Tab-separated table of C-alpha atoms in Angstrom:
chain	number	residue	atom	x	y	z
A	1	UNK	CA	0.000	0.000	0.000
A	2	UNK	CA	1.273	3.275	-1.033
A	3	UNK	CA	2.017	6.065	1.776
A	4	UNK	CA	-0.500	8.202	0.887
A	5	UNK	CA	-3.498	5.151	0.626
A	6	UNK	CA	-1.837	4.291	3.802
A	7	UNK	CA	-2.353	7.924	5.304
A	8	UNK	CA	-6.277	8.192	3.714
A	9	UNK	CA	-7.059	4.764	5.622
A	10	UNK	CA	-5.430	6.078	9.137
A	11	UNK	CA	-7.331	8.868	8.635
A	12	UNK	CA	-10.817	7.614	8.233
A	13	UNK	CA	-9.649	4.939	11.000
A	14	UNK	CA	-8.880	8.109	13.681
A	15	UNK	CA	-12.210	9.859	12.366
A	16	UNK	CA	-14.178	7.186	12.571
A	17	UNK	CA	-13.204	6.581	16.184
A	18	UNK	CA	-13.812	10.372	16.837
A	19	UNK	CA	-17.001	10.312	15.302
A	20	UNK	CA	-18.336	7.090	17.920
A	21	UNK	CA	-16.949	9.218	21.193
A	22	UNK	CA	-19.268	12.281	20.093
A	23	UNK	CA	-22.551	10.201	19.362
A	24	UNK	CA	-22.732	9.353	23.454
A	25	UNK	CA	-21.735	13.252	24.277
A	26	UNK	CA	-25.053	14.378	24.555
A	27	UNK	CA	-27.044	12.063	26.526
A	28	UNK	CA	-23.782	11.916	29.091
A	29	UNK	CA	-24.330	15.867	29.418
A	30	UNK	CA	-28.362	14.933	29.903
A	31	UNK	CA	-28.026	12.058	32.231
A	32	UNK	CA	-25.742	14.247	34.821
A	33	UNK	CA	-28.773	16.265	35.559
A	34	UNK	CA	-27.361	19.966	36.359
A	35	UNK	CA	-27.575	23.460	35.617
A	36	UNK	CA	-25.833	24.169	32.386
A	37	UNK	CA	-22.519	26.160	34.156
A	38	UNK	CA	-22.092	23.846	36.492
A	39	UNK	CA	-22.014	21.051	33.667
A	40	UNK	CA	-19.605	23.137	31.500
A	41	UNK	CA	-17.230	23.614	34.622
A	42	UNK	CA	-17.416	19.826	34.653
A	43	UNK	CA	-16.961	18.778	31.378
A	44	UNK	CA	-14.027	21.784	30.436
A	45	UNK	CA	-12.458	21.160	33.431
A	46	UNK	CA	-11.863	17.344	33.164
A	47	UNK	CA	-11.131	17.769	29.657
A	48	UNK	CA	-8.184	20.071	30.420
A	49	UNK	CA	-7.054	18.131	33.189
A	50	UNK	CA	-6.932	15.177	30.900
A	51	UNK	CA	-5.074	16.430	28.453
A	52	UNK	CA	-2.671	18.332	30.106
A	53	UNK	CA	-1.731	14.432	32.362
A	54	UNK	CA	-1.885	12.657	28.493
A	55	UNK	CA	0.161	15.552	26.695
A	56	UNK	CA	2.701	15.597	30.400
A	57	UNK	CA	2.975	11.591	30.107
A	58	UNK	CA	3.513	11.691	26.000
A	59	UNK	CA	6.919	13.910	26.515
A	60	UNK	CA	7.900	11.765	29.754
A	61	UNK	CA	7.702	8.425	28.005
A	62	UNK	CA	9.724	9.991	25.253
A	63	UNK	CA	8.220	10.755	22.472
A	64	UNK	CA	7.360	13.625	20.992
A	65	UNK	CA	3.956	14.934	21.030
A	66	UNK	CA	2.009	17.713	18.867
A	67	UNK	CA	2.097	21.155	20.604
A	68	UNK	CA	-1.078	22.189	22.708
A	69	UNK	CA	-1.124	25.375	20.691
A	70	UNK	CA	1.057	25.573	17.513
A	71	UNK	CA	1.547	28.996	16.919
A	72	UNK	CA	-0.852	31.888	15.820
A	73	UNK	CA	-2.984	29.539	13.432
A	74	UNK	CA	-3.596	27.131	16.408
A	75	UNK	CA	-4.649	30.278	18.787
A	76	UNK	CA	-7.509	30.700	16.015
A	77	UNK	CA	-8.175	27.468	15.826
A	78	UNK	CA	-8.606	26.916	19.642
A	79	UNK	CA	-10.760	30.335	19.912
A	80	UNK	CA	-13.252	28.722	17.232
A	81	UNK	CA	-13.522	25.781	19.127
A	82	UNK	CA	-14.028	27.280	22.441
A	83	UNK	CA	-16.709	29.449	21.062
A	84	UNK	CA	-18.500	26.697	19.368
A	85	UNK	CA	-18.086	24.617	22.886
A	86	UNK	CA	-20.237	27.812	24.497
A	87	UNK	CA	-23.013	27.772	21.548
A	88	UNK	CA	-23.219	24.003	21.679
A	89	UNK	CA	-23.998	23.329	25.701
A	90	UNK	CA	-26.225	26.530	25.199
A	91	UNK	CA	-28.067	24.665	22.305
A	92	UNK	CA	-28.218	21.698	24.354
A	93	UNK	CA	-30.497	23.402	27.078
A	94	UNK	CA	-33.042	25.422	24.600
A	95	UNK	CA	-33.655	22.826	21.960
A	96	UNK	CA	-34.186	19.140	21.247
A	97	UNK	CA	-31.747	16.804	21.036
A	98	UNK	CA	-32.749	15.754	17.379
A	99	UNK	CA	-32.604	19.337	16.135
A	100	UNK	CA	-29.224	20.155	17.766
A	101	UNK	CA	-27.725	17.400	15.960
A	102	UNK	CA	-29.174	17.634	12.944
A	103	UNK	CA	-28.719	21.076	12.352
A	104	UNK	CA	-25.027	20.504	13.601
A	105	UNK	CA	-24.241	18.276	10.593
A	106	UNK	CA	-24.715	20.948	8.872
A	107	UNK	CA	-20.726	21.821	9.403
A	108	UNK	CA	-20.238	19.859	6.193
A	109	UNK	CA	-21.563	22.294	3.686
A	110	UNK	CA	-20.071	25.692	5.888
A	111	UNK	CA	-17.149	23.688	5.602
A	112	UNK	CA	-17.515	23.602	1.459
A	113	UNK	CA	-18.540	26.929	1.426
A	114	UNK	CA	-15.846	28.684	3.524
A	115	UNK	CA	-13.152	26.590	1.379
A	116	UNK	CA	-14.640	27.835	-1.599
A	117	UNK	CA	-14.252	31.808	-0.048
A	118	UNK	CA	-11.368	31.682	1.648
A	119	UNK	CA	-9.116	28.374	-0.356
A	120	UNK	CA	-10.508	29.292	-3.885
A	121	UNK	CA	-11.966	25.728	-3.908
A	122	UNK	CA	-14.746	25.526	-6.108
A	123	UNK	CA	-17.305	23.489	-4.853
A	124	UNK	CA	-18.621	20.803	-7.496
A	125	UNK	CA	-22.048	21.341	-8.939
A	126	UNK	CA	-23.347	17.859	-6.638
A	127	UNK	CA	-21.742	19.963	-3.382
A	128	UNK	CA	-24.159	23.417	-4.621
A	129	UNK	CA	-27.057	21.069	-5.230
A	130	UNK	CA	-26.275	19.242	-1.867
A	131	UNK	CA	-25.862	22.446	-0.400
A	132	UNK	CA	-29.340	24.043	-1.285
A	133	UNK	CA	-31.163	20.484	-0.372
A	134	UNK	CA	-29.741	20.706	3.238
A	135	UNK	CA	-30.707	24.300	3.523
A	136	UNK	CA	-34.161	23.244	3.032
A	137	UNK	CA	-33.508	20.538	5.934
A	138	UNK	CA	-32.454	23.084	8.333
A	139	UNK	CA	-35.023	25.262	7.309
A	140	UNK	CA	-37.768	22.861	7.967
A	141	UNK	CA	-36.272	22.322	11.751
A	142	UNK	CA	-35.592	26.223	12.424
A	143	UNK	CA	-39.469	27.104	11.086
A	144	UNK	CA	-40.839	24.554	13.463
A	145	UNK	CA	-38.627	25.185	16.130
A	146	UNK	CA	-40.016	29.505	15.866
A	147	UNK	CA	-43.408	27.455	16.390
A	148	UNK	CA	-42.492	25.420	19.284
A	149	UNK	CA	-40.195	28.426	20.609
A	150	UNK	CA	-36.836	26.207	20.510
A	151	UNK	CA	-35.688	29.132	18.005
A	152	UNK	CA	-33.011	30.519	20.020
A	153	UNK	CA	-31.158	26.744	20.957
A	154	UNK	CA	-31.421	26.060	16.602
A	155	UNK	CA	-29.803	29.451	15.781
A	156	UNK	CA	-26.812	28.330	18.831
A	157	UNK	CA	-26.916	24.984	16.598
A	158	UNK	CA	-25.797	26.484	13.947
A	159	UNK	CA	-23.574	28.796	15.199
A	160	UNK	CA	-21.932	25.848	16.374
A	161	UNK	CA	-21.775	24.324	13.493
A	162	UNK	CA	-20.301	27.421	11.717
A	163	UNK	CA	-17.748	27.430	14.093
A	164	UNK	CA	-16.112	23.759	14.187
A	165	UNK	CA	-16.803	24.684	9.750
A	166	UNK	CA	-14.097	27.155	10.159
A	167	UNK	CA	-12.020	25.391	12.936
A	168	UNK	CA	-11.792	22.467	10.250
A	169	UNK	CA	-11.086	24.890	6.679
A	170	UNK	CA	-7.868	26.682	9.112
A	171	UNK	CA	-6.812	23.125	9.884
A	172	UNK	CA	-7.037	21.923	6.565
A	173	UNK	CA	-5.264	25.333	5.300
A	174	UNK	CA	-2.566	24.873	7.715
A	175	UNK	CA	-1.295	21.544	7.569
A	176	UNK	CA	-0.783	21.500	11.384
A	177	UNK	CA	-1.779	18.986	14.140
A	178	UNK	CA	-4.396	20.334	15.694
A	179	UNK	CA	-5.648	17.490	17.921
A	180	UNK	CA	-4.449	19.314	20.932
A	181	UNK	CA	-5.199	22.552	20.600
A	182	UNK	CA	-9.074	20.920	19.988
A	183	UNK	CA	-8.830	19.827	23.645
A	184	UNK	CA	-7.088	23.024	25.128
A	185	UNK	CA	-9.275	24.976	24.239
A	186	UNK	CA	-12.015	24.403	26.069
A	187	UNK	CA	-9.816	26.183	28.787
A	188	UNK	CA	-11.837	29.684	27.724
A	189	UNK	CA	-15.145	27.554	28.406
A	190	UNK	CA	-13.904	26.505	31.344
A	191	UNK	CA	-13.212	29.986	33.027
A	192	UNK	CA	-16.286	31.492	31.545
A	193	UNK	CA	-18.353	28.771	33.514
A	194	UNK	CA	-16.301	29.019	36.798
A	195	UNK	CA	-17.224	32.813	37.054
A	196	UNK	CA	-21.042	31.723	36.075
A	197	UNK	CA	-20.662	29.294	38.886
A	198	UNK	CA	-19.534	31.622	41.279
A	199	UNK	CA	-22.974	34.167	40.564
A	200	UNK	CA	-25.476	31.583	40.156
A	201	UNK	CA	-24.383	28.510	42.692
A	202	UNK	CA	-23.179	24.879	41.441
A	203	UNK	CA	-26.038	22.207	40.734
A	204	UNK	CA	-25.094	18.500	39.326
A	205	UNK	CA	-27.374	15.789	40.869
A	206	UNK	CA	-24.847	13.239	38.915
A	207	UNK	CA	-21.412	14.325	38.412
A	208	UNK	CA	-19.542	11.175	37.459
A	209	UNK	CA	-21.357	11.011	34.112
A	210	UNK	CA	-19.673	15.102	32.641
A	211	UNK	CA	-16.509	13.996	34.848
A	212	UNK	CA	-16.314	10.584	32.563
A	213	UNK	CA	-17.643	12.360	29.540
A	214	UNK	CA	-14.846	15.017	29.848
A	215	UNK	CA	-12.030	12.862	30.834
A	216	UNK	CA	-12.379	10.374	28.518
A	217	UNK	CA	-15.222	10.303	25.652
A	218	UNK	CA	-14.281	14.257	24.626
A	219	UNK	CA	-10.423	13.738	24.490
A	220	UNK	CA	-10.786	10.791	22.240
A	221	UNK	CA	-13.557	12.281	20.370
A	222	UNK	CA	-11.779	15.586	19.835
A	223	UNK	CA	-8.256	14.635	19.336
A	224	UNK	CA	-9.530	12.158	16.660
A	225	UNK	CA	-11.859	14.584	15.311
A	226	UNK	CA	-9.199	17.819	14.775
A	227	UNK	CA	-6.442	15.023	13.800
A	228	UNK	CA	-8.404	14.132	10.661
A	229	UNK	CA	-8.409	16.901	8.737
A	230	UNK	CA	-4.426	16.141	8.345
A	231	UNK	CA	-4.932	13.153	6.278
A	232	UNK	CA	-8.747	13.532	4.617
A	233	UNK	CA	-10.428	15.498	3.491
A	234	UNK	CA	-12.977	18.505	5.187
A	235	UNK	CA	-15.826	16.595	3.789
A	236	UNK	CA	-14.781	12.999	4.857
A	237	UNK	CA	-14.393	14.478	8.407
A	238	UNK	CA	-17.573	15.730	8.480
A	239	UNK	CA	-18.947	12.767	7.139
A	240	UNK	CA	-18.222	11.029	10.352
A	241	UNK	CA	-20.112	13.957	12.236
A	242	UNK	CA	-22.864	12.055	11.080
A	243	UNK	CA	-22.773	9.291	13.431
A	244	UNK	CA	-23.383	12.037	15.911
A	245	UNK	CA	-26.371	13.052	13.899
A	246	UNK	CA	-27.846	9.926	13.495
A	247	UNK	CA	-26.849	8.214	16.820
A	248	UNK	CA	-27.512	10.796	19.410
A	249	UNK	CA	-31.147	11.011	18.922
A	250	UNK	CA	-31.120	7.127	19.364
A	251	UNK	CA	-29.493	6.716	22.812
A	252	UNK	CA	-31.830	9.700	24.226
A	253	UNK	CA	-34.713	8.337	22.758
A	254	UNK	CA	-33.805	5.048	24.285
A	255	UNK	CA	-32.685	6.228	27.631
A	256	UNK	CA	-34.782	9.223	28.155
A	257	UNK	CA	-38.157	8.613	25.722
A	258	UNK	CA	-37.716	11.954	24.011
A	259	UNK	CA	-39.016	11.559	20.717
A	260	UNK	CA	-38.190	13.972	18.098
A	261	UNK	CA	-41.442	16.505	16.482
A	262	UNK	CA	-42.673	15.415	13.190
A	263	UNK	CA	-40.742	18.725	11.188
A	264	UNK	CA	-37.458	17.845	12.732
A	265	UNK	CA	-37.975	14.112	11.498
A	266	UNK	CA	-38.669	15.293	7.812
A	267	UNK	CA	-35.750	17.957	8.278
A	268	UNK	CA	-33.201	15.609	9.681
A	269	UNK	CA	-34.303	13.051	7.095
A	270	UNK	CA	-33.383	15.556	4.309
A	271	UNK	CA	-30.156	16.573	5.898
A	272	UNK	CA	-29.253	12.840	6.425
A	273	UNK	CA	-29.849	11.645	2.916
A	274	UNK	CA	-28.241	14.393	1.845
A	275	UNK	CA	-25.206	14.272	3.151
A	276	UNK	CA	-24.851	10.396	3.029
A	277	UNK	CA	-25.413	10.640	-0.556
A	278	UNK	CA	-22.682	13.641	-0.849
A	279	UNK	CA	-20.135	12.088	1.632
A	280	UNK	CA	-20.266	8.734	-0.509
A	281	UNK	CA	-19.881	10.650	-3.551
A	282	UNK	CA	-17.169	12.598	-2.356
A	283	UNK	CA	-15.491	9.014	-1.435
A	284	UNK	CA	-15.707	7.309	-5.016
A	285	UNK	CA	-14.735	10.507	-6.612
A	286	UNK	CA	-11.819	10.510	-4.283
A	287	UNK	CA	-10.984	7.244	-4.848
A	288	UNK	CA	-11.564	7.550	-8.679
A	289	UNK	CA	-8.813	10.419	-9.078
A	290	UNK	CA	-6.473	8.319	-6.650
A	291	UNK	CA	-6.536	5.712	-9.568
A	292	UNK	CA	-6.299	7.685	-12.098
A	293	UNK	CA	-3.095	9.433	-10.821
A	294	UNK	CA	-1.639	6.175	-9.990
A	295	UNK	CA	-2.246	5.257	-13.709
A	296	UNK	CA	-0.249	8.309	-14.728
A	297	UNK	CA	2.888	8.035	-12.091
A	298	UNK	CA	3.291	4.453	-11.620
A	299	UNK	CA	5.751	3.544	-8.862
């Protein structure tokens, strides 16, 4: 197998692992039962604290591990994460579980957008078709969530999925290893929820379910996550996002009975199909050019 094959199948291997932490992210926020500071002082803080022992034990055992923060590209890189961190638990306590993550996998077509702006890649016409079908998804969730009044938590969806959109187009731009700086910076988070704490009192009726999900489901699911980008593509990533998507609404429907309305069923259906189709698209035309150039430079 050639080094770059090689490099494409690590990557999808990493992403795919990332994408599995995420989908149980969710219900581990709903199970601990708390007021939303107090779970973001939870989460953040075990995150850091994990990452800083793993990154501590990586340079004692000798190797050589990616900086937290590499350089002024990572500094933007961990500010759009730690923003989309804040819009995400914020969506998670003023809308449904099915419409956060639905409109959430909506990062994959910001993500084709912003590296048609800002990298001068033009998307395909399939992308702008895929693209307008999964704006008519998201608008199908939004109009029904200005009904049920879940408005504001959809809008802090999608801010959130602009954000971790542009966190992924720098990393892709850069070439760096970001799967550090993912984790660190939920240090901003962190602080912003301590002084919250401080005015409004701490409330967590279960606190060993944020303490595991930041210790050890969000470092694997982030550092796999922000690693990906170095060896797939933004699309591919974000084509594991969709586990998220499709298995977060599962496990809370299963543990806590919430079923989703009947517009964010038809919307997430559109946004699923959608980007299933695109993502496997994306692969096969992928794959297709990878033969083709291997046809042309034989080793």
């Amino acid at each position: 197998m050639s080094a770059p094959a090689s490099d494409h199948t690590k990557g999808l291997v990493i992403t795919a692992i990332g994408g599995m932490a995420l989908t149980v992210d969710i219900p581990l926020i709903r199970l601990a039962d708390g007021e939303p500071w107090s779970i973001l002082l939870l989460r953040c803080g075990a995150t850091v604290a994990a990452t800083l022992v793993i990154w501590t034990l990586w340079r004692l055992l000798g190797g050589r591990p990616p900086a937290l923060v590499p350089g002024r590209v990572g500094l933007a890189v961990a500010g759009l994460y730690a923003i989309s961190t804040l819009t995400f638990m914020t969506a998670v306590y003023n809308t449904s579980t099915a419409n956060l993550v639905f409109i959430l996998a909506f990062n994959t077509m910001f993500a084709a957008l912003l590296s048609w702006i800002f990298l001068k890649e033009r998307p395909r016409p399939a992308t702008l078709i895929a693209m307008a079908l999964m704006m008519v998804g998201v608008l199908v969730i939004v109009g029904d969530g200005i009904s049920s009044g879940n408005l504001f938590g959809d809008l802090m969806a999608l801010s959130s999925a602009f954000f971790i959109a542009c966190a992924i187009t720098i990393t892709r731009a850069s070439g760096a290893e970001m799967g550090f700086t993912a984790l660190i910076a939920v240090v901003a988070p962190f602080l912003v929820a301590l002084a919250m704490v401080g005015q409004v009192g701490y409330a967590v009726e279960a606190p060993w379910w944020i303490l595991f999900n930041g210790a050890v489901v969000m470092p694997i699911a982030f550092f796999c996550l922000a690693t990906g980008p170095r060896y797939i593509s933004g699309p591919e990533v974000a084509m594991f996002y969709l586990l998220e998507t499709v298995l977060a609404p599962v496990w809370v429907w299963l543990i806590f009975t919430e079923v989703p309305s009947r517009a964010s069923m038809i919307g997430g259906s559109i946004l699923i199909v959608t980007l299933v189709g695109h993502s496997i698209w994306q692969l096969q035309s992928g794959r297709r050019r990878r033969a083709a150039a291997a046809v042309r430079h034989p080793v």
